[in-house]
Protein backbone atom coordinates (compact mmCIF):
# COMPACT_ATOMS: atom_id res chain seq x y z
CA UNK A 1 0.00 0.00 0.00
CA UNK A 2 2.92 2.37 0.59
CA UNK A 3 3.87 2.18 -3.09
CA UNK A 4 0.28 2.94 -4.14
CA UNK A 5 0.09 5.81 -1.66
CA UNK A 6 3.37 7.28 -2.94
CA UNK A 7 2.40 6.93 -6.61
CA UNK A 8 -1.02 8.47 -6.06
CA UNK A 9 0.53 11.39 -4.21
CA UNK A 10 2.58 12.20 -7.31
CA UNK A 11 -0.35 11.92 -9.72
CA UNK A 12 -1.27 9.33 -12.31
CA UNK A 13 -0.70 10.06 -16.02
CA UNK A 14 -2.87 8.10 -18.45
CA UNK A 15 -1.49 8.42 -21.97
CA UNK A 16 -2.90 7.58 -25.37
CA UNK A 17 0.43 5.91 -26.15
CA UNK A 18 -0.26 3.17 -23.58
CA UNK A 19 -1.95 -0.05 -24.66
CA UNK A 20 -5.46 -0.96 -23.56
CA UNK A 21 -3.85 -3.64 -21.36
CA UNK A 22 -1.80 -0.96 -19.59
CA UNK A 23 -4.94 1.20 -19.23
CA UNK A 24 -6.73 -1.74 -17.59
CA UNK A 25 -3.84 -2.15 -15.13
CA UNK A 26 -3.95 1.57 -14.35
CA UNK A 27 -7.72 1.37 -13.73
CA UNK A 28 -7.20 -1.55 -11.33
CA UNK A 29 -4.50 0.46 -9.54
CA UNK A 30 -6.86 3.46 -9.20
CA UNK A 31 -9.70 1.24 -8.00
CA UNK A 32 -7.51 -0.28 -5.28
CA UNK A 33 -6.37 3.19 -4.20
CA UNK A 34 -9.94 4.47 -4.06
CA UNK A 35 -11.21 1.41 -2.16
CA UNK A 36 -8.49 2.00 0.44
CA UNK A 37 -9.25 5.75 0.69
CA UNK A 38 -5.81 6.66 -0.63
CA UNK A 39 -5.91 10.24 -1.93
CA UNK A 40 -5.15 10.54 -5.64
CA UNK A 41 -3.63 13.97 -6.17
CA UNK A 42 -4.13 14.17 -9.91
CA UNK A 43 -5.13 12.08 -12.89
CA UNK A 44 -3.88 13.50 -16.17
CA UNK A 45 -5.59 12.17 -19.29
CA UNK A 46 -3.01 12.84 -22.01
CA UNK A 47 -4.72 12.55 -25.37
CA UNK A 48 -6.57 9.59 -23.89
CA UNK A 49 -10.00 11.15 -23.13
CA UNK A 50 -12.72 10.06 -25.56
CA UNK A 51 -16.12 10.72 -23.94
CA UNK A 52 -18.30 10.08 -20.92
CA UNK A 53 -20.64 7.08 -21.04
CA UNK A 54 -24.16 8.47 -20.60
CA UNK A 55 -25.49 5.35 -18.86
CA UNK A 56 -22.71 4.82 -16.28
CA UNK A 57 -21.25 8.30 -16.05
CA UNK A 58 -17.77 6.77 -16.46
CA UNK A 59 -15.07 8.35 -18.58
CA UNK A 60 -14.24 6.34 -21.69
CA UNK A 61 -10.63 6.44 -22.83
CA UNK A 62 -9.56 6.37 -26.50
CA UNK A 63 -8.60 2.72 -25.92
CA UNK A 64 -12.20 1.90 -24.97
CA UNK A 65 -11.28 1.27 -21.33
CA UNK A 66 -13.45 3.05 -18.76
CA UNK A 67 -12.01 5.21 -16.01
CA UNK A 68 -13.95 4.16 -12.90
CA UNK A 69 -15.41 6.61 -10.43
CA UNK A 70 -12.51 7.31 -8.11
CA UNK A 71 -13.88 8.80 -4.92
CA UNK A 72 -10.46 9.88 -3.62
CA UNK A 73 -9.50 11.83 -6.78
CA UNK A 74 -8.67 15.50 -6.18
CA UNK A 75 -7.84 16.94 -9.65
CA UNK A 76 -8.71 15.67 -13.12
CA UNK A 77 -6.68 17.11 -15.99
CA UNK A 78 -7.69 16.55 -19.59
CA UNK A 79 -5.10 17.39 -22.22
CA UNK A 80 -6.73 16.83 -25.58
CA UNK A 81 -3.82 18.47 -27.46
CA UNK A 82 -5.42 20.65 -30.07
CA UNK A 83 -9.05 19.76 -29.39
CA UNK A 84 -11.22 21.73 -27.04
CA UNK A 85 -13.88 19.86 -25.13
CA UNK A 86 -17.51 20.48 -26.02
CA UNK A 87 -20.33 21.57 -23.74
CA UNK A 88 -21.60 17.96 -23.96
CA UNK A 89 -18.19 16.69 -22.81
CA UNK A 90 -18.36 19.08 -19.88
CA UNK A 91 -21.86 17.96 -18.93
CA UNK A 92 -20.59 14.37 -18.96
CA UNK A 93 -17.66 15.36 -16.75
CA UNK A 94 -20.06 17.01 -14.32
CA UNK A 95 -21.94 13.71 -14.21
CA UNK A 96 -18.65 11.88 -13.56
CA UNK A 97 -17.71 14.33 -10.81
CA UNK A 98 -20.90 13.64 -8.86
CA UNK A 99 -19.40 10.23 -7.96
CA UNK A 100 -15.99 11.61 -6.93
CA UNK A 101 -16.47 13.11 -3.49
CA UNK A 102 -12.93 14.52 -3.16
CA UNK A 103 -12.72 16.05 -6.64
CA UNK A 104 -12.08 19.79 -6.42
CA UNK A 105 -10.72 20.79 -9.83
CA UNK A 106 -10.82 20.11 -13.56
CA UNK A 107 -8.05 21.34 -15.80
CA UNK A 108 -9.25 21.42 -19.38
CA UNK A 109 -10.12 23.61 -22.38
CA UNK A 110 -13.80 24.30 -22.96
CA UNK A 111 -15.76 26.58 -25.28
CA UNK A 112 -16.07 30.28 -24.44
CA UNK A 113 -19.36 29.64 -22.68
CA UNK A 114 -21.12 26.52 -21.45
CA UNK A 115 -24.55 26.09 -19.97
CA UNK A 116 -24.39 24.22 -16.71
CA UNK A 117 -27.72 22.53 -16.08
CA UNK A 118 -27.04 20.04 -13.32
CA UNK A 119 -23.95 21.09 -11.46
CA UNK A 120 -23.87 19.04 -8.23
CA UNK A 121 -24.46 21.11 -5.11
CA UNK A 122 -21.60 19.44 -3.24
CA UNK A 123 -19.15 20.81 -5.80
CA UNK A 124 -20.35 24.38 -5.24
CA UNK A 125 -19.85 24.03 -1.52
CA UNK A 126 -16.42 22.41 -1.98
CA UNK A 127 -15.02 25.39 -3.91
CA UNK A 128 -14.77 23.28 -7.04
CA UNK A 129 -12.82 24.94 -9.86
CA UNK A 130 -12.53 24.39 -13.59
CA UNK A 131 -9.18 25.75 -14.78
CA UNK A 132 -7.68 26.47 -18.19
CA UNK A 133 -4.10 27.72 -18.58
CA UNK A 134 -3.32 28.98 -22.08
CA UNK A 135 -0.38 31.26 -22.78
CA UNK A 136 0.80 31.51 -19.16
CA UNK A 137 -2.51 32.93 -17.92
CA UNK A 138 -4.96 31.03 -15.76
CA UNK A 139 -8.69 31.20 -16.37
CA UNK A 140 -11.35 29.87 -14.02
CA UNK A 141 -14.83 28.87 -15.17
CA UNK A 142 -17.48 30.96 -13.42
CA UNK A 143 -19.86 28.15 -12.52
CA UNK A 144 -22.85 30.48 -12.30
CA UNK A 145 -22.45 31.99 -15.77
CA UNK A 146 -20.51 29.20 -17.51
CA UNK A 147 -17.88 31.71 -18.73
CA UNK A 148 -14.12 31.98 -18.30
CA UNK A 149 -12.72 34.57 -15.87
CA UNK A 150 -9.06 35.64 -15.66
CA UNK A 151 -7.82 34.42 -12.28
CA UNK A 152 -5.58 37.45 -11.76
CA UNK A 153 -7.79 40.30 -12.99
CA UNK A 154 -11.20 38.69 -12.35
CA UNK A 155 -12.28 40.03 -15.76
CA UNK A 156 -14.47 37.86 -17.98
CA UNK A 157 -12.86 36.54 -21.12
CA UNK A 158 -14.57 38.03 -24.15
CA UNK A 159 -15.69 35.85 -27.01
CA UNK A 160 -13.16 37.58 -29.29
CA UNK A 161 -10.29 36.93 -26.84
CA UNK A 162 -11.34 33.30 -26.61
CA UNK A 163 -11.43 32.99 -30.40
CA UNK A 164 -7.94 34.53 -30.70
CA UNK A 165 -6.58 32.09 -28.10
CA UNK A 166 -8.37 29.23 -29.82
CA UNK A 167 -6.69 30.09 -33.14
CA UNK A 168 -3.24 30.19 -31.49
CA UNK A 169 -4.04 26.97 -29.60
CA UNK A 170 -4.97 25.14 -32.80
CA UNK A 171 -1.92 26.45 -34.68
CA UNK A 172 0.34 25.30 -31.88
CA UNK A 173 -0.98 21.73 -32.11
CA UNK A 174 -1.10 21.32 -35.91
PDB file of C-alpha atoms in Angstrom:
ATOM      1  CA  UNK A   1       0.000   0.000   0.000  1.00  0.00           C
ATOM      2  CA  UNK A   2       2.924   2.371   0.589  1.00  0.00           C
ATOM      3  CA  UNK A   3       3.871   2.177  -3.094  1.00  0.00           C
ATOM      4  CA  UNK A   4       0.281   2.939  -4.145  1.00  0.00           C
ATOM      5  CA  UNK A   5       0.088   5.814  -1.662  1.00  0.00           C
ATOM      6  CA  UNK A   6       3.372   7.280  -2.937  1.00  0.00           C
ATOM      7  CA  UNK A   7       2.400   6.926  -6.609  1.00  0.00           C
ATOM      8  CA  UNK A   8      -1.023   8.469  -6.056  1.00  0.00           C
ATOM      9  CA  UNK A   9       0.533  11.393  -4.213  1.00  0.00           C
ATOM     10  CA  UNK A  10       2.578  12.197  -7.313  1.00  0.00           C
ATOM     11  CA  UNK A  11      -0.350  11.924  -9.721  1.00  0.00           C
ATOM     12  CA  UNK A  12      -1.273   9.333 -12.313  1.00  0.00           C
ATOM     13  CA  UNK A  13      -0.695  10.058 -16.020  1.00  0.00           C
ATOM     14  CA  UNK A  14      -2.871   8.099 -18.451  1.00  0.00           C
ATOM     15  CA  UNK A  15      -1.491   8.422 -21.966  1.00  0.00           C
ATOM     16  CA  UNK A  16      -2.904   7.576 -25.372  1.00  0.00           C
ATOM     17  CA  UNK A  17       0.430   5.911 -26.148  1.00  0.00           C
ATOM     18  CA  UNK A  18      -0.259   3.168 -23.577  1.00  0.00           C
ATOM     19  CA  UNK A  19      -1.950  -0.052 -24.658  1.00  0.00           C
ATOM     20  CA  UNK A  20      -5.464  -0.959 -23.556  1.00  0.00           C
ATOM     21  CA  UNK A  21      -3.855  -3.641 -21.362  1.00  0.00           C
ATOM     22  CA  UNK A  22      -1.801  -0.958 -19.593  1.00  0.00           C
ATOM     23  CA  UNK A  23      -4.935   1.198 -19.229  1.00  0.00           C
ATOM     24  CA  UNK A  24      -6.733  -1.738 -17.588  1.00  0.00           C
ATOM     25  CA  UNK A  25      -3.836  -2.147 -15.130  1.00  0.00           C
ATOM     26  CA  UNK A  26      -3.954   1.571 -14.345  1.00  0.00           C
ATOM     27  CA  UNK A  27      -7.719   1.367 -13.733  1.00  0.00           C
ATOM     28  CA  UNK A  28      -7.195  -1.546 -11.327  1.00  0.00           C
ATOM     29  CA  UNK A  29      -4.500   0.463  -9.545  1.00  0.00           C
ATOM     30  CA  UNK A  30      -6.857   3.461  -9.201  1.00  0.00           C
ATOM     31  CA  UNK A  31      -9.696   1.242  -7.999  1.00  0.00           C
ATOM     32  CA  UNK A  32      -7.506  -0.281  -5.275  1.00  0.00           C
ATOM     33  CA  UNK A  33      -6.371   3.189  -4.197  1.00  0.00           C
ATOM     34  CA  UNK A  34      -9.944   4.471  -4.060  1.00  0.00           C
ATOM     35  CA  UNK A  35     -11.214   1.412  -2.160  1.00  0.00           C
ATOM     36  CA  UNK A  36      -8.491   2.001   0.436  1.00  0.00           C
ATOM     37  CA  UNK A  37      -9.251   5.751   0.692  1.00  0.00           C
ATOM     38  CA  UNK A  38      -5.809   6.659  -0.631  1.00  0.00           C
ATOM     39  CA  UNK A  39      -5.910  10.242  -1.931  1.00  0.00           C
ATOM     40  CA  UNK A  40      -5.153  10.545  -5.641  1.00  0.00           C
ATOM     41  CA  UNK A  41      -3.629  13.971  -6.168  1.00  0.00           C
ATOM     42  CA  UNK A  42      -4.134  14.174  -9.909  1.00  0.00           C
ATOM     43  CA  UNK A  43      -5.131  12.079 -12.888  1.00  0.00           C
ATOM     44  CA  UNK A  44      -3.877  13.495 -16.168  1.00  0.00           C
ATOM     45  CA  UNK A  45      -5.590  12.167 -19.286  1.00  0.00           C
ATOM     46  CA  UNK A  46      -3.006  12.838 -22.005  1.00  0.00           C
ATOM     47  CA  UNK A  47      -4.719  12.554 -25.370  1.00  0.00           C
ATOM     48  CA  UNK A  48      -6.575   9.595 -23.891  1.00  0.00           C
ATOM     49  CA  UNK A  49      -9.995  11.151 -23.135  1.00  0.00           C
ATOM     50  CA  UNK A  50     -12.717  10.057 -25.556  1.00  0.00           C
ATOM     51  CA  UNK A  51     -16.117  10.720 -23.941  1.00  0.00           C
ATOM     52  CA  UNK A  52     -18.305  10.076 -20.917  1.00  0.00           C
ATOM     53  CA  UNK A  53     -20.642   7.078 -21.038  1.00  0.00           C
ATOM     54  CA  UNK A  54     -24.162   8.470 -20.597  1.00  0.00           C
ATOM     55  CA  UNK A  55     -25.487   5.348 -18.863  1.00  0.00           C
ATOM     56  CA  UNK A  56     -22.711   4.818 -16.283  1.00  0.00           C
ATOM     57  CA  UNK A  57     -21.248   8.302 -16.049  1.00  0.00           C
ATOM     58  CA  UNK A  58     -17.769   6.774 -16.460  1.00  0.00           C
ATOM     59  CA  UNK A  59     -15.067   8.353 -18.581  1.00  0.00           C
ATOM     60  CA  UNK A  60     -14.240   6.341 -21.694  1.00  0.00           C
ATOM     61  CA  UNK A  61     -10.632   6.439 -22.834  1.00  0.00           C
ATOM     62  CA  UNK A  62      -9.561   6.374 -26.495  1.00  0.00           C
ATOM     63  CA  UNK A  63      -8.604   2.718 -25.921  1.00  0.00           C
ATOM     64  CA  UNK A  64     -12.204   1.897 -24.969  1.00  0.00           C
ATOM     65  CA  UNK A  65     -11.281   1.265 -21.328  1.00  0.00           C
ATOM     66  CA  UNK A  66     -13.452   3.049 -18.763  1.00  0.00           C
ATOM     67  CA  UNK A  67     -12.007   5.211 -16.007  1.00  0.00           C
ATOM     68  CA  UNK A  68     -13.946   4.159 -12.905  1.00  0.00           C
ATOM     69  CA  UNK A  69     -15.407   6.613 -10.434  1.00  0.00           C
ATOM     70  CA  UNK A  70     -12.507   7.311  -8.115  1.00  0.00           C
ATOM     71  CA  UNK A  71     -13.884   8.799  -4.919  1.00  0.00           C
ATOM     72  CA  UNK A  72     -10.465   9.880  -3.619  1.00  0.00           C
ATOM     73  CA  UNK A  73      -9.499  11.830  -6.785  1.00  0.00           C
ATOM     74  CA  UNK A  74      -8.671  15.505  -6.175  1.00  0.00           C
ATOM     75  CA  UNK A  75      -7.835  16.941  -9.654  1.00  0.00           C
ATOM     76  CA  UNK A  76      -8.706  15.666 -13.122  1.00  0.00           C
ATOM     77  CA  UNK A  77      -6.679  17.110 -15.988  1.00  0.00           C
ATOM     78  CA  UNK A  78      -7.694  16.550 -19.590  1.00  0.00           C
ATOM     79  CA  UNK A  79      -5.096  17.394 -22.217  1.00  0.00           C
ATOM     80  CA  UNK A  80      -6.726  16.826 -25.585  1.00  0.00           C
ATOM     81  CA  UNK A  81      -3.822  18.466 -27.463  1.00  0.00           C
ATOM     82  CA  UNK A  82      -5.419  20.650 -30.067  1.00  0.00           C
ATOM     83  CA  UNK A  83      -9.050  19.757 -29.387  1.00  0.00           C
ATOM     84  CA  UNK A  84     -11.224  21.735 -27.044  1.00  0.00           C
ATOM     85  CA  UNK A  85     -13.878  19.858 -25.135  1.00  0.00           C
ATOM     86  CA  UNK A  86     -17.507  20.481 -26.024  1.00  0.00           C
ATOM     87  CA  UNK A  87     -20.330  21.569 -23.740  1.00  0.00           C
ATOM     88  CA  UNK A  88     -21.603  17.961 -23.961  1.00  0.00           C
ATOM     89  CA  UNK A  89     -18.191  16.689 -22.810  1.00  0.00           C
ATOM     90  CA  UNK A  90     -18.358  19.082 -19.877  1.00  0.00           C
ATOM     91  CA  UNK A  91     -21.863  17.960 -18.931  1.00  0.00           C
ATOM     92  CA  UNK A  92     -20.587  14.370 -18.961  1.00  0.00           C
ATOM     93  CA  UNK A  93     -17.663  15.363 -16.753  1.00  0.00           C
ATOM     94  CA  UNK A  94     -20.064  17.011 -14.324  1.00  0.00           C
ATOM     95  CA  UNK A  95     -21.942  13.710 -14.205  1.00  0.00           C
ATOM     96  CA  UNK A  96     -18.655  11.880 -13.561  1.00  0.00           C
ATOM     97  CA  UNK A  97     -17.710  14.327 -10.806  1.00  0.00           C
ATOM     98  CA  UNK A  98     -20.896  13.637  -8.858  1.00  0.00           C
ATOM     99  CA  UNK A  99     -19.395  10.232  -7.964  1.00  0.00           C
ATOM    100  CA  UNK A 100     -15.988  11.615  -6.934  1.00  0.00           C
ATOM    101  CA  UNK A 101     -16.473  13.109  -3.494  1.00  0.00           C
ATOM    102  CA  UNK A 102     -12.932  14.519  -3.158  1.00  0.00           C
ATOM    103  CA  UNK A 103     -12.718  16.051  -6.639  1.00  0.00           C
ATOM    104  CA  UNK A 104     -12.078  19.789  -6.421  1.00  0.00           C
ATOM    105  CA  UNK A 105     -10.716  20.790  -9.828  1.00  0.00           C
ATOM    106  CA  UNK A 106     -10.817  20.108 -13.555  1.00  0.00           C
ATOM    107  CA  UNK A 107      -8.047  21.339 -15.801  1.00  0.00           C
ATOM    108  CA  UNK A 108      -9.253  21.424 -19.380  1.00  0.00           C
ATOM    109  CA  UNK A 109     -10.116  23.613 -22.377  1.00  0.00           C
ATOM    110  CA  UNK A 110     -13.799  24.297 -22.956  1.00  0.00           C
ATOM    111  CA  UNK A 111     -15.762  26.576 -25.280  1.00  0.00           C
ATOM    112  CA  UNK A 112     -16.072  30.276 -24.445  1.00  0.00           C
ATOM    113  CA  UNK A 113     -19.361  29.643 -22.676  1.00  0.00           C
ATOM    114  CA  UNK A 114     -21.118  26.519 -21.447  1.00  0.00           C
ATOM    115  CA  UNK A 115     -24.553  26.092 -19.975  1.00  0.00           C
ATOM    116  CA  UNK A 116     -24.388  24.220 -16.709  1.00  0.00           C
ATOM    117  CA  UNK A 117     -27.719  22.529 -16.077  1.00  0.00           C
ATOM    118  CA  UNK A 118     -27.039  20.038 -13.321  1.00  0.00           C
ATOM    119  CA  UNK A 119     -23.945  21.093 -11.459  1.00  0.00           C
ATOM    120  CA  UNK A 120     -23.869  19.036  -8.234  1.00  0.00           C
ATOM    121  CA  UNK A 121     -24.462  21.109  -5.113  1.00  0.00           C
ATOM    122  CA  UNK A 122     -21.602  19.435  -3.238  1.00  0.00           C
ATOM    123  CA  UNK A 123     -19.151  20.810  -5.801  1.00  0.00           C
ATOM    124  CA  UNK A 124     -20.352  24.384  -5.242  1.00  0.00           C
ATOM    125  CA  UNK A 125     -19.847  24.026  -1.521  1.00  0.00           C
ATOM    126  CA  UNK A 126     -16.421  22.409  -1.984  1.00  0.00           C
ATOM    127  CA  UNK A 127     -15.015  25.387  -3.906  1.00  0.00           C
ATOM    128  CA  UNK A 128     -14.774  23.281  -7.035  1.00  0.00           C
ATOM    129  CA  UNK A 129     -12.815  24.937  -9.865  1.00  0.00           C
ATOM    130  CA  UNK A 130     -12.529  24.392 -13.588  1.00  0.00           C
ATOM    131  CA  UNK A 131      -9.183  25.746 -14.785  1.00  0.00           C
ATOM    132  CA  UNK A 132      -7.680  26.472 -18.188  1.00  0.00           C
ATOM    133  CA  UNK A 133      -4.105  27.719 -18.584  1.00  0.00           C
ATOM    134  CA  UNK A 134      -3.317  28.982 -22.077  1.00  0.00           C
ATOM    135  CA  UNK A 135      -0.384  31.257 -22.775  1.00  0.00           C
ATOM    136  CA  UNK A 136       0.795  31.512 -19.157  1.00  0.00           C
ATOM    137  CA  UNK A 137      -2.513  32.935 -17.916  1.00  0.00           C
ATOM    138  CA  UNK A 138      -4.958  31.033 -15.756  1.00  0.00           C
ATOM    139  CA  UNK A 139      -8.693  31.195 -16.367  1.00  0.00           C
ATOM    140  CA  UNK A 140     -11.352  29.873 -14.025  1.00  0.00           C
ATOM    141  CA  UNK A 141     -14.831  28.874 -15.167  1.00  0.00           C
ATOM    142  CA  UNK A 142     -17.476  30.959 -13.421  1.00  0.00           C
ATOM    143  CA  UNK A 143     -19.855  28.147 -12.519  1.00  0.00           C
ATOM    144  CA  UNK A 144     -22.851  30.483 -12.298  1.00  0.00           C
ATOM    145  CA  UNK A 145     -22.446  31.989 -15.771  1.00  0.00           C
ATOM    146  CA  UNK A 146     -20.506  29.202 -17.508  1.00  0.00           C
ATOM    147  CA  UNK A 147     -17.875  31.708 -18.734  1.00  0.00           C
ATOM    148  CA  UNK A 148     -14.116  31.977 -18.303  1.00  0.00           C
ATOM    149  CA  UNK A 149     -12.716  34.573 -15.872  1.00  0.00           C
ATOM    150  CA  UNK A 150      -9.058  35.638 -15.664  1.00  0.00           C
ATOM    151  CA  UNK A 151      -7.820  34.424 -12.277  1.00  0.00           C
ATOM    152  CA  UNK A 152      -5.578  37.448 -11.760  1.00  0.00           C
ATOM    153  CA  UNK A 153      -7.790  40.303 -12.989  1.00  0.00           C
ATOM    154  CA  UNK A 154     -11.202  38.686 -12.346  1.00  0.00           C
ATOM    155  CA  UNK A 155     -12.281  40.026 -15.761  1.00  0.00           C
ATOM    156  CA  UNK A 156     -14.468  37.861 -17.979  1.00  0.00           C
ATOM    157  CA  UNK A 157     -12.858  36.544 -21.125  1.00  0.00           C
ATOM    158  CA  UNK A 158     -14.570  38.034 -24.154  1.00  0.00           C
ATOM    159  CA  UNK A 159     -15.693  35.849 -27.011  1.00  0.00           C
ATOM    160  CA  UNK A 160     -13.161  37.579 -29.286  1.00  0.00           C
ATOM    161  CA  UNK A 161     -10.285  36.935 -26.844  1.00  0.00           C
ATOM    162  CA  UNK A 162     -11.343  33.304 -26.611  1.00  0.00           C
ATOM    163  CA  UNK A 163     -11.431  32.989 -30.400  1.00  0.00           C
ATOM    164  CA  UNK A 164      -7.938  34.528 -30.702  1.00  0.00           C
ATOM    165  CA  UNK A 165      -6.585  32.091 -28.105  1.00  0.00           C
ATOM    166  CA  UNK A 166      -8.366  29.229 -29.822  1.00  0.00           C
ATOM    167  CA  UNK A 167      -6.686  30.093 -33.141  1.00  0.00           C
ATOM    168  CA  UNK A 168      -3.239  30.192 -31.491  1.00  0.00           C
ATOM    169  CA  UNK A 169      -4.041  26.966 -29.602  1.00  0.00           C
ATOM    170  CA  UNK A 170      -4.971  25.139 -32.804  1.00  0.00           C
ATOM    171  CA  UNK A 171      -1.919  26.451 -34.685  1.00  0.00           C
ATOM    172  CA  UNK A 172       0.337  25.298 -31.876  1.00  0.00           C
ATOM    173  CA  UNK A 173      -0.976  21.727 -32.109  1.00  0.00           C
ATOM    174  CA  UNK A 174      -1.100  21.322 -35.914  1.00  0.00           C
TER     175      UNK A 174
END
